[in-house]
Short mmCIF file of C-alpha atoms and ligand atoms in Angstrom, two decimals:
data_model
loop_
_atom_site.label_atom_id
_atom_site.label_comp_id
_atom_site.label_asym_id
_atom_site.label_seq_id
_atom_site.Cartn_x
_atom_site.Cartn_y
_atom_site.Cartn_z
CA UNK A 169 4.10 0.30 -24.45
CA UNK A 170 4.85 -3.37 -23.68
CA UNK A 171 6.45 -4.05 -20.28
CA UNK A 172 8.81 -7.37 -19.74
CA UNK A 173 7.80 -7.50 -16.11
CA UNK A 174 4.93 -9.22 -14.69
CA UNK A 175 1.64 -7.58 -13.99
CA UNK A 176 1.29 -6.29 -10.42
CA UNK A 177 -1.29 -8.36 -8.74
CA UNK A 178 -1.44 -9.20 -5.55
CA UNK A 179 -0.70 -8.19 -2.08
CA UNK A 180 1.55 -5.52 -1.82
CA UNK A 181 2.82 -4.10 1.62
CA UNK A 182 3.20 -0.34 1.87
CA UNK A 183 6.80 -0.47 3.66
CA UNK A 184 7.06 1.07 7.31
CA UNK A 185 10.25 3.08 7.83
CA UNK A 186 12.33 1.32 10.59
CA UNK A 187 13.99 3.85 12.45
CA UNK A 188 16.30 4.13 15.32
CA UNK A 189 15.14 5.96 18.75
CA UNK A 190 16.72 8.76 17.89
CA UNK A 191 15.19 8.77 14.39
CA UNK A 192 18.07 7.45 12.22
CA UNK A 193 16.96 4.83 9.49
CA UNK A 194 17.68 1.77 10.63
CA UNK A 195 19.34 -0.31 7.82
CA UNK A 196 20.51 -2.94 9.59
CA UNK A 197 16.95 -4.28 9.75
CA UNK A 198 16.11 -4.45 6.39
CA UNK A 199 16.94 -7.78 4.91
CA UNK A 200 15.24 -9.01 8.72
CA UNK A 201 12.18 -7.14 7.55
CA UNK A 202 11.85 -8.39 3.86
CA UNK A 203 12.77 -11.79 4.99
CA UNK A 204 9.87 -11.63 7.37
CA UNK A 205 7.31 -9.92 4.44
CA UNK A 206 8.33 -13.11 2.49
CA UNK A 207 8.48 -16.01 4.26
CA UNK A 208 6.54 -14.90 7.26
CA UNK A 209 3.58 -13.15 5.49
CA UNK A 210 3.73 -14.73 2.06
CA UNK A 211 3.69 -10.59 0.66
CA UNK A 212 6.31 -10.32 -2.27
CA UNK A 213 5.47 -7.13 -3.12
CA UNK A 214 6.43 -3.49 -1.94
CA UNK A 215 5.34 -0.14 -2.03
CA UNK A 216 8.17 2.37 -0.85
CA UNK A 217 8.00 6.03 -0.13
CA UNK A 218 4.35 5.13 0.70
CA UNK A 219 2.39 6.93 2.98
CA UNK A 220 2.46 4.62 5.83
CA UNK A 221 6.86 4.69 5.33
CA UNK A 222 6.23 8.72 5.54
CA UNK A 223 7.18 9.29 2.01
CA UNK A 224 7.75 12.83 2.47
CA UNK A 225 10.12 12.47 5.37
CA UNK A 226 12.37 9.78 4.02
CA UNK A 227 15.29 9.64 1.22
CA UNK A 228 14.60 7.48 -1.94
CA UNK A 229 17.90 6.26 -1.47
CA UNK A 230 16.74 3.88 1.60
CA UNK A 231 14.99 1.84 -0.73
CA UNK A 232 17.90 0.97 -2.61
CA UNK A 233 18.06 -1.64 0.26
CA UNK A 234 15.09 -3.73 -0.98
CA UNK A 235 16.10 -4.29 -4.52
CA UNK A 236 19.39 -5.98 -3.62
CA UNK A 237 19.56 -9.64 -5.03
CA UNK A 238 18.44 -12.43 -3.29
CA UNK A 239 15.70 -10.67 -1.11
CA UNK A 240 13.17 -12.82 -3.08
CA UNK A 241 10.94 -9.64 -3.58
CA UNK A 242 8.59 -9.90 -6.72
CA UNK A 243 8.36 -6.28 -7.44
CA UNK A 244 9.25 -2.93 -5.46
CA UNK A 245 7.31 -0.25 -6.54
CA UNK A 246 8.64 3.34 -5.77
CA UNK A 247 6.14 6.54 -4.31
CA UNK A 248 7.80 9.38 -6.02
CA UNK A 249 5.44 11.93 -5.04
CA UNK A 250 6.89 14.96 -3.35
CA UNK A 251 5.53 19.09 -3.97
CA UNK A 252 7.71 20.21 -6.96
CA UNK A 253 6.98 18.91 -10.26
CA UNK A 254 10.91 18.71 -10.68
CA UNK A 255 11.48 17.12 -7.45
CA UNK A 256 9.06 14.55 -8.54
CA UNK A 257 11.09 13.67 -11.74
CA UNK A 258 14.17 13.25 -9.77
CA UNK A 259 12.88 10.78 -7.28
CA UNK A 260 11.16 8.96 -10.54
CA UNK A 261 14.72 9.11 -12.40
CA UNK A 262 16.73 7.85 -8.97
CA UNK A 263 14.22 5.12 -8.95
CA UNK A 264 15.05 4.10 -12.31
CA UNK A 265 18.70 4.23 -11.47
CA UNK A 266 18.00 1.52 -8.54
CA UNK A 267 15.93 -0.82 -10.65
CA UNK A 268 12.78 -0.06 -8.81
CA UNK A 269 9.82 -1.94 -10.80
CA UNK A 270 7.59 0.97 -11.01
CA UNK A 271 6.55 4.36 -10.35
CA UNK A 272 4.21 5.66 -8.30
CA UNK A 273 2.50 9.10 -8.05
CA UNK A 274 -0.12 11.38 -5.61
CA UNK A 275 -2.15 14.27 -7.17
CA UNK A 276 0.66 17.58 -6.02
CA UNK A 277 -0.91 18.82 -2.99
CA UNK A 278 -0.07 21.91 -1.72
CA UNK A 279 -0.88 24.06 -5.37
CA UNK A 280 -3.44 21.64 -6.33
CA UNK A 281 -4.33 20.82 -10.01
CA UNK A 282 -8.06 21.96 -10.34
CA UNK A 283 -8.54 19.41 -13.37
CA UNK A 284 -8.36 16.32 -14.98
CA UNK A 285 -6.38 18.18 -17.80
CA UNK A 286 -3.95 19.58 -15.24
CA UNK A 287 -3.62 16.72 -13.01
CA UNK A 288 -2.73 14.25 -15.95
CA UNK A 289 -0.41 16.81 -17.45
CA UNK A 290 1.31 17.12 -13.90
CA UNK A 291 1.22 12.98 -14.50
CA UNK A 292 2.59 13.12 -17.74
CA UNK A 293 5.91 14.86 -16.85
CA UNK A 294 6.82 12.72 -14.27
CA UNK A 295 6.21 9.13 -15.89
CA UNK A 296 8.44 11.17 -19.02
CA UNK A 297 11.38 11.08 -16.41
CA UNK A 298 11.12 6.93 -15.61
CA UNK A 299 10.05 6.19 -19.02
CA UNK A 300 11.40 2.91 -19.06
CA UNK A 301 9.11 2.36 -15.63
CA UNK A 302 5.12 1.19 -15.05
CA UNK A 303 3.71 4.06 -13.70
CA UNK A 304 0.92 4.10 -11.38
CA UNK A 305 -1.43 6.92 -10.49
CA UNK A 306 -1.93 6.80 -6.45
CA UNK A 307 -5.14 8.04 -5.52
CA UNK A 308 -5.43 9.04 -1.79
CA UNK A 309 -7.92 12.19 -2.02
CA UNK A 310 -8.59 12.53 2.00
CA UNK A 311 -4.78 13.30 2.22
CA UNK A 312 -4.08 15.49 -1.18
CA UNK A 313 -7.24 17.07 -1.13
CA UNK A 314 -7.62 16.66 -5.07
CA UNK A 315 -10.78 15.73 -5.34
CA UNK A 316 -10.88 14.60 -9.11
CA UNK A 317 -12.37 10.83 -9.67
CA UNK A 318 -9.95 8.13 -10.61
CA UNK A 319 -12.90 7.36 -13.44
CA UNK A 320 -12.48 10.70 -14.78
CA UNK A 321 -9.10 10.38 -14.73
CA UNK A 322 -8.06 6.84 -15.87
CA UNK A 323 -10.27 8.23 -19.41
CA UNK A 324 -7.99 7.74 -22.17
CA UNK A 325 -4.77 7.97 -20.21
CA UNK A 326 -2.86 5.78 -22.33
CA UNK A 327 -3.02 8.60 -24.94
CA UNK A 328 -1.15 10.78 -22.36
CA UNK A 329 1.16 8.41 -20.37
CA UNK A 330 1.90 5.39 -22.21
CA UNK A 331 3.32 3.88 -19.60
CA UNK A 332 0.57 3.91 -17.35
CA UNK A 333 0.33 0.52 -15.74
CA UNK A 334 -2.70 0.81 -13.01
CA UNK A 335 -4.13 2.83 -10.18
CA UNK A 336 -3.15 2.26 -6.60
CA UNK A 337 -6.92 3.52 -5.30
CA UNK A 338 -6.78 4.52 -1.63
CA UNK A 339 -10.58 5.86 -1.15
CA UNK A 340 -13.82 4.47 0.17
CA UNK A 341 -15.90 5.87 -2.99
CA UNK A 342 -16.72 2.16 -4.38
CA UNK A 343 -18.35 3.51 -6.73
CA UNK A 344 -16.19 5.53 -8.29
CA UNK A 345 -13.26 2.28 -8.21
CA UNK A 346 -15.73 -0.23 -9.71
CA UNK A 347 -16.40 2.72 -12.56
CA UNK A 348 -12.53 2.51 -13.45
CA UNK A 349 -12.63 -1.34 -13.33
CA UNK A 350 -15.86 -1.46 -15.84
CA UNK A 351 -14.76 1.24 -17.98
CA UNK A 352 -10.92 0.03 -18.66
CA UNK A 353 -11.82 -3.63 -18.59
CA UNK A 354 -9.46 -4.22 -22.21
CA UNK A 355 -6.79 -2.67 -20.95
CA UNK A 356 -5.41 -5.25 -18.23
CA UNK A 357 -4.24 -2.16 -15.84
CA UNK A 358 -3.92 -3.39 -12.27
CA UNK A 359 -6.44 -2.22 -10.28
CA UNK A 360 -4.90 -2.33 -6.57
CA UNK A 361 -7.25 -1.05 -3.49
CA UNK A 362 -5.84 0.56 -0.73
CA UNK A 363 -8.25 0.76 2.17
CA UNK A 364 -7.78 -3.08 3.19
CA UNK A 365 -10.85 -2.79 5.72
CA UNK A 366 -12.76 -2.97 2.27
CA UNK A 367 -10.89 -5.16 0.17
CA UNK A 368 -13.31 -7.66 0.49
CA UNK A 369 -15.61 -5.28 -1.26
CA UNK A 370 -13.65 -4.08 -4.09
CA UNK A 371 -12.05 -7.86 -4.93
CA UNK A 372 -16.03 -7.71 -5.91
CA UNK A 373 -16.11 -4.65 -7.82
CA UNK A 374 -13.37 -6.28 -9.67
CA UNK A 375 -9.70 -5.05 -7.81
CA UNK A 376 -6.78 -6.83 -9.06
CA UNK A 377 -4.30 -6.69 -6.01
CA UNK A 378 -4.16 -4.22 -3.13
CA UNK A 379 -1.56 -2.21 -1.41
CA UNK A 380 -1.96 -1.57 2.29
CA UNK A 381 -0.34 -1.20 5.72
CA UNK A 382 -2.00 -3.98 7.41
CA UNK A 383 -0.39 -6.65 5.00
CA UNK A 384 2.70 -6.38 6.94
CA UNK A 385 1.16 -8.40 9.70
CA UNK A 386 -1.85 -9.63 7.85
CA UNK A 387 -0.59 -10.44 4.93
CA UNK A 388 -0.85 -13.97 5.54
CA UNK A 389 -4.71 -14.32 6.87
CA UNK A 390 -5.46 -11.53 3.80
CA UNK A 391 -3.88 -13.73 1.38
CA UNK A 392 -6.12 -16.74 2.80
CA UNK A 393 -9.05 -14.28 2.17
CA UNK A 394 -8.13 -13.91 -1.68
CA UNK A 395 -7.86 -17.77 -1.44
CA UNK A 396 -11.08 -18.34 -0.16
CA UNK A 397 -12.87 -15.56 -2.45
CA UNK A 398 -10.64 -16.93 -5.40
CA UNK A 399 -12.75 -20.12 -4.45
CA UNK A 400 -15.98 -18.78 -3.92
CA UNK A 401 -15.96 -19.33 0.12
CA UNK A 402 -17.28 -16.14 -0.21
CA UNK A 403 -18.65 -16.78 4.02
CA UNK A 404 -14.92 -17.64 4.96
CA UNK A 405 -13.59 -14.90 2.82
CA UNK A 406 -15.98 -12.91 4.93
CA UNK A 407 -14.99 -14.48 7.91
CA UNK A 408 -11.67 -12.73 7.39
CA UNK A 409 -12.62 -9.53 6.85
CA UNK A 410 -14.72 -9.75 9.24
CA UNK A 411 -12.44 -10.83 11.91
CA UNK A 412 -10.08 -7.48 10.66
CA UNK A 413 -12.86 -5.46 10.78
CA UNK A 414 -13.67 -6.49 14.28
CA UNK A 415 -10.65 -6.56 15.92
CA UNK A 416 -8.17 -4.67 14.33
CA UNK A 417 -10.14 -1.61 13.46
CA UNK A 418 -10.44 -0.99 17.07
CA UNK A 419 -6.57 -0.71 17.64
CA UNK A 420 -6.02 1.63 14.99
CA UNK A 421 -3.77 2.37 11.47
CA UNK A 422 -1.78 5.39 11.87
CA UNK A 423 1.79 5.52 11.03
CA UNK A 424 2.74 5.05 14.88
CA UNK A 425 0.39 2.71 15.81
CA UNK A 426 1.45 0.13 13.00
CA UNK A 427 4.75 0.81 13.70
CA UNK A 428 4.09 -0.42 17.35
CA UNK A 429 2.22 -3.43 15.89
CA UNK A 430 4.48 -4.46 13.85
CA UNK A 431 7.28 -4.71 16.29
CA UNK A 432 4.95 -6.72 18.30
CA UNK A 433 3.91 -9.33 15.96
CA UNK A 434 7.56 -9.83 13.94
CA UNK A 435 9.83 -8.96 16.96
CA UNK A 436 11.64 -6.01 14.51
CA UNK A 437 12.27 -3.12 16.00
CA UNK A 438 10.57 -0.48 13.60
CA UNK A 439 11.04 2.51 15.92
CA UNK A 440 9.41 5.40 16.64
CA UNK A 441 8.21 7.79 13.92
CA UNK A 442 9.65 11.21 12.84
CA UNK A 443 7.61 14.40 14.13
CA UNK A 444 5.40 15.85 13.68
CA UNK A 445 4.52 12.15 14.56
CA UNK A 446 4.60 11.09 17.71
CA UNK A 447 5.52 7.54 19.10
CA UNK A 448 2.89 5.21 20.24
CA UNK A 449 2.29 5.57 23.51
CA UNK A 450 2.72 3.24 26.19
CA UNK A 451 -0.50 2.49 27.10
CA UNK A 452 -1.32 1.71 23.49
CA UNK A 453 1.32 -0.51 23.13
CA UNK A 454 0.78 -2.62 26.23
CA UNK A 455 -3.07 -2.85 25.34
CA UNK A 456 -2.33 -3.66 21.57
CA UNK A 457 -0.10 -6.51 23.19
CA UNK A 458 -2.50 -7.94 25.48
CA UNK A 459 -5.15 -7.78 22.87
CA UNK A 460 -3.24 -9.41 20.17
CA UNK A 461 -2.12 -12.00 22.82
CA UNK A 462 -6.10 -12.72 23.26
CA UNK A 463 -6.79 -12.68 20.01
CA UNK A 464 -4.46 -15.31 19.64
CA UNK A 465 -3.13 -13.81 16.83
CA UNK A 466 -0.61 -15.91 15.14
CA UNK A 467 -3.80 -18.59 14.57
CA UNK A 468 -7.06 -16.54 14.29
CA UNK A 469 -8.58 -20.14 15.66
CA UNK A 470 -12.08 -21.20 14.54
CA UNK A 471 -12.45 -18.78 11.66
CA UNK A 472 -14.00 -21.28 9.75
CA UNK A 473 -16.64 -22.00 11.44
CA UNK A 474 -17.67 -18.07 11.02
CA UNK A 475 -16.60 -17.90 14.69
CA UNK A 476 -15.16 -14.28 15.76
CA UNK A 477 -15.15 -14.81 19.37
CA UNK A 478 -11.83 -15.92 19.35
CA UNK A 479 -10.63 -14.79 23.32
CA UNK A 480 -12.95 -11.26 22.88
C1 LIG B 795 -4.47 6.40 4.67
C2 LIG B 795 -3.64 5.17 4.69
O1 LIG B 795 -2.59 5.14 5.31
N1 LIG B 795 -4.12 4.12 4.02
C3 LIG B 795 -3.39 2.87 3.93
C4 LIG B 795 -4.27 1.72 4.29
O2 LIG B 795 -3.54 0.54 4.19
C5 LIG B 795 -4.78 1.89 5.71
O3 LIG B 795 -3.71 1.98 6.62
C6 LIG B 795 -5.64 0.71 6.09
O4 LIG B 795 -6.71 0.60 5.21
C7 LIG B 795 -6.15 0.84 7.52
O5 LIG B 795 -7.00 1.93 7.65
C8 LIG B 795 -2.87 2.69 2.53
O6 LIG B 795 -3.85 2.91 1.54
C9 LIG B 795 -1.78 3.69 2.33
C10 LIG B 795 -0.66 3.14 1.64
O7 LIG B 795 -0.75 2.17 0.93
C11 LIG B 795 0.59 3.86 1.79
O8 LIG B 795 1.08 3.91 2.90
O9 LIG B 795 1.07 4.40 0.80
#
C-alpha cells in the first residue's frame, strides 16, 4: 500500500504528559510545549501515548491537541497499545478520526502472544481498524515481556499488514536491529531506535530515525550528532554521545525524572506523574539543576575539540 505522507525519519520525541499538581492534564501547555519541540529543539516529530507520556494512564483524546493546524509538527504518530485486542482497535480508529499520521503498537502484555504467528495476528487486527494509517510495530521487550525478535517478526509482514510502515525498536539487542535493517533493506520501512544512549550505534547498523525521551531536551545537540555522522565526523558525532552518555546517564530517564528535567531546561511546567509514579523528589531536582547549570547545558562548550570536561 502506497502512503501520500512522507517517510518517518528523523528525530521523534516520545511526548511527556504535562499534568497539573493534582494530576489533571494540563492543556493549556500544549501549544507552549510543541512550540518549544520545534523551534527550541529542532524535533518535528511526535510519538503520543508513548511510554515515557504513560500511555496506559492517559486518554487518546489529549493528543488531539498536537494535530491542530499551525503547530508546525511534521508527523504525530499515535501509541495505541492498551490490554484488549478491542480496546486496541478503538484507540487505532480514534486516532484515525484525529488525523494522527500513524499507528503505533506494543506486543499485548498481560496474556502474552507466545509466537510470531500470534503476535502478528494480534498486529494484524489492529492496523485492520486504522487502515488508512502507517502502522508501526513498537518493540520494547524489557517492559512487555514478549520476548519474540523484531527479525523474526518483521519476516514477510507486508503479506500480513500491508500497511506496515517500520519498527519503533526500543532494545539493546544490536544485533537483532541490524538483522531487521539487512534483511528488509528493499522495503524502505523506517527503522527508528529507541534507546538514544545507543543511537550512535544503531545510525551504524543502519537506523533510519529514532524515537526517544531525551530528544525533548536533546533534541537539538542529537540532531547535531546525525549532522556530524551524516558527515562522517564520526569523532564529533562521538563526542555527542559521548557527552550524553557521560553526563546524562548519571541523572537518570524515568518518567519522573524527565519530567523534572524537562521543566528545568524549557521552563514548562510538566508536573508530577500519576501513581503508581511518584514525583521527583526534591533532592533530585535541585541536584539535576545544579548539574545541568555546570554542565552548562544550553552550550555543551568545547565539544569539538573531543573535550567532555565541560564544568565536571
Ligand atoms: C524504556 C524507555 O522509556 N525508553 C525510552 C528511551 O528514550 C529512554 O528513555 C532513553 O533511552 C533513556 O534511557 C524510549 O524508547 C521509550 C519511548 O520512546 C516511549 O516513551 O514510548
Amino acid at each position: 500500500m502506497a502512503f501520500p505522507k512522507k517517510k518517518l525519519q528523523g528525530l521523534v520525541a516520545a511526548t511527556i504528559t504535562p499534568m497539573t499538581e493534582n494530576g489533571e492534564i494540563n492543556f493549556s501547555v500544549i501549544g507552549q510545549y510543541v512550540d518549544y519541540l520545534v523551534k527550541e529543539q529542532g524535533v518535528k516529530n511526535i510519538f503520543g501515548k508513548s511510554t515515557l507520556g504513560m500511555s496506559l494512564h492517559v486518554s487518546s483524546s489529549v493528543f488531539r491537541r498536537y494535530i491542530l493546524p499551525g503547530y508546525q509538527l511534521d508527523q504525530v504518530i499515535i501509541h495505541v497499545g492498551a490490554l484488549s485486542l478491542k480496546e486496541s482497535q478503538e484507540l487505532a480508529q480514534h486516532a484515525a478520526e484525529i488525523g494522527a499520521d500513524g499507528i503505533a503498537v506494543i506486543a499485548p502484555f498481560f496474556l502474552k502472544p507466545w509466537t510470531k504467528d500470534i503476535l502478528i495476528n494480534f498486529l494484524k487486527e489492529v492496523a485492520a481498524a486504522a487502515p488508512a494509517l502507517p502502522f508501526y510495530y513498537y518493540h520494547i521487550p524489557a517492559l512487555t515481556g514478549v520476548k519474540i525478535r523484531a527479525e523474526e517478526l518483521l519476516d514477510g509482514i507486508l503479506d500480513k499488514i500491508p500497511t506496515f510502515q517500520g519498527l519503533k525498536f526500543s532494545d539493546t539487542d544490536l544485533l537483532d536491529f541490524g538483522q531487521c535493517v539487512d534483511q528488509n533493506r528493499q522495503q524502505q520501512f523506517a527503522f527508528l531506535f529507541g534507546v538514544d544512549e545507543q543511537l550512535l550505534s544503531a545510525l551504524v547498523m543502519g537506523a533510519t530515525g529514532a524515537v526517544g525521551s531525551t530528544y525533548n531536551y536533546l533534541g537539538k545537540k542529537t540532531n547535531q550528532m546525525l549532522e556530524a555522522f551524516e558527515q562522517k565526523d564520526f569523532s564529533l558525532a562521538l563526542n555527542y554521545q559521548s557527552c550524553f552518555l557521560i553526563y546524562f546517564s548519571r541523572l537518570g530517564f524515568g518518567v519522573s525524572q524527565t519530567k523534572a528535567i524537562m521543566t528545568l531546561v524549557s521552563g514548562i511546567p510538566m508536573g508530577p506523574p500519576r501513581l503508581p509514579l511518584q514525583k521527583a523528589s526534591r533532592e533530585f531536582t535541585d541536584s539535576a539543576e545544579a548539574k545541568l547549570k555546570s554542565l552548562d547545558f544550553l552550550s555543551f562548550t568545547d565539544l569539538k575539540d573531543g573535550n567532555l570536561e565541560v564544568g565536571s
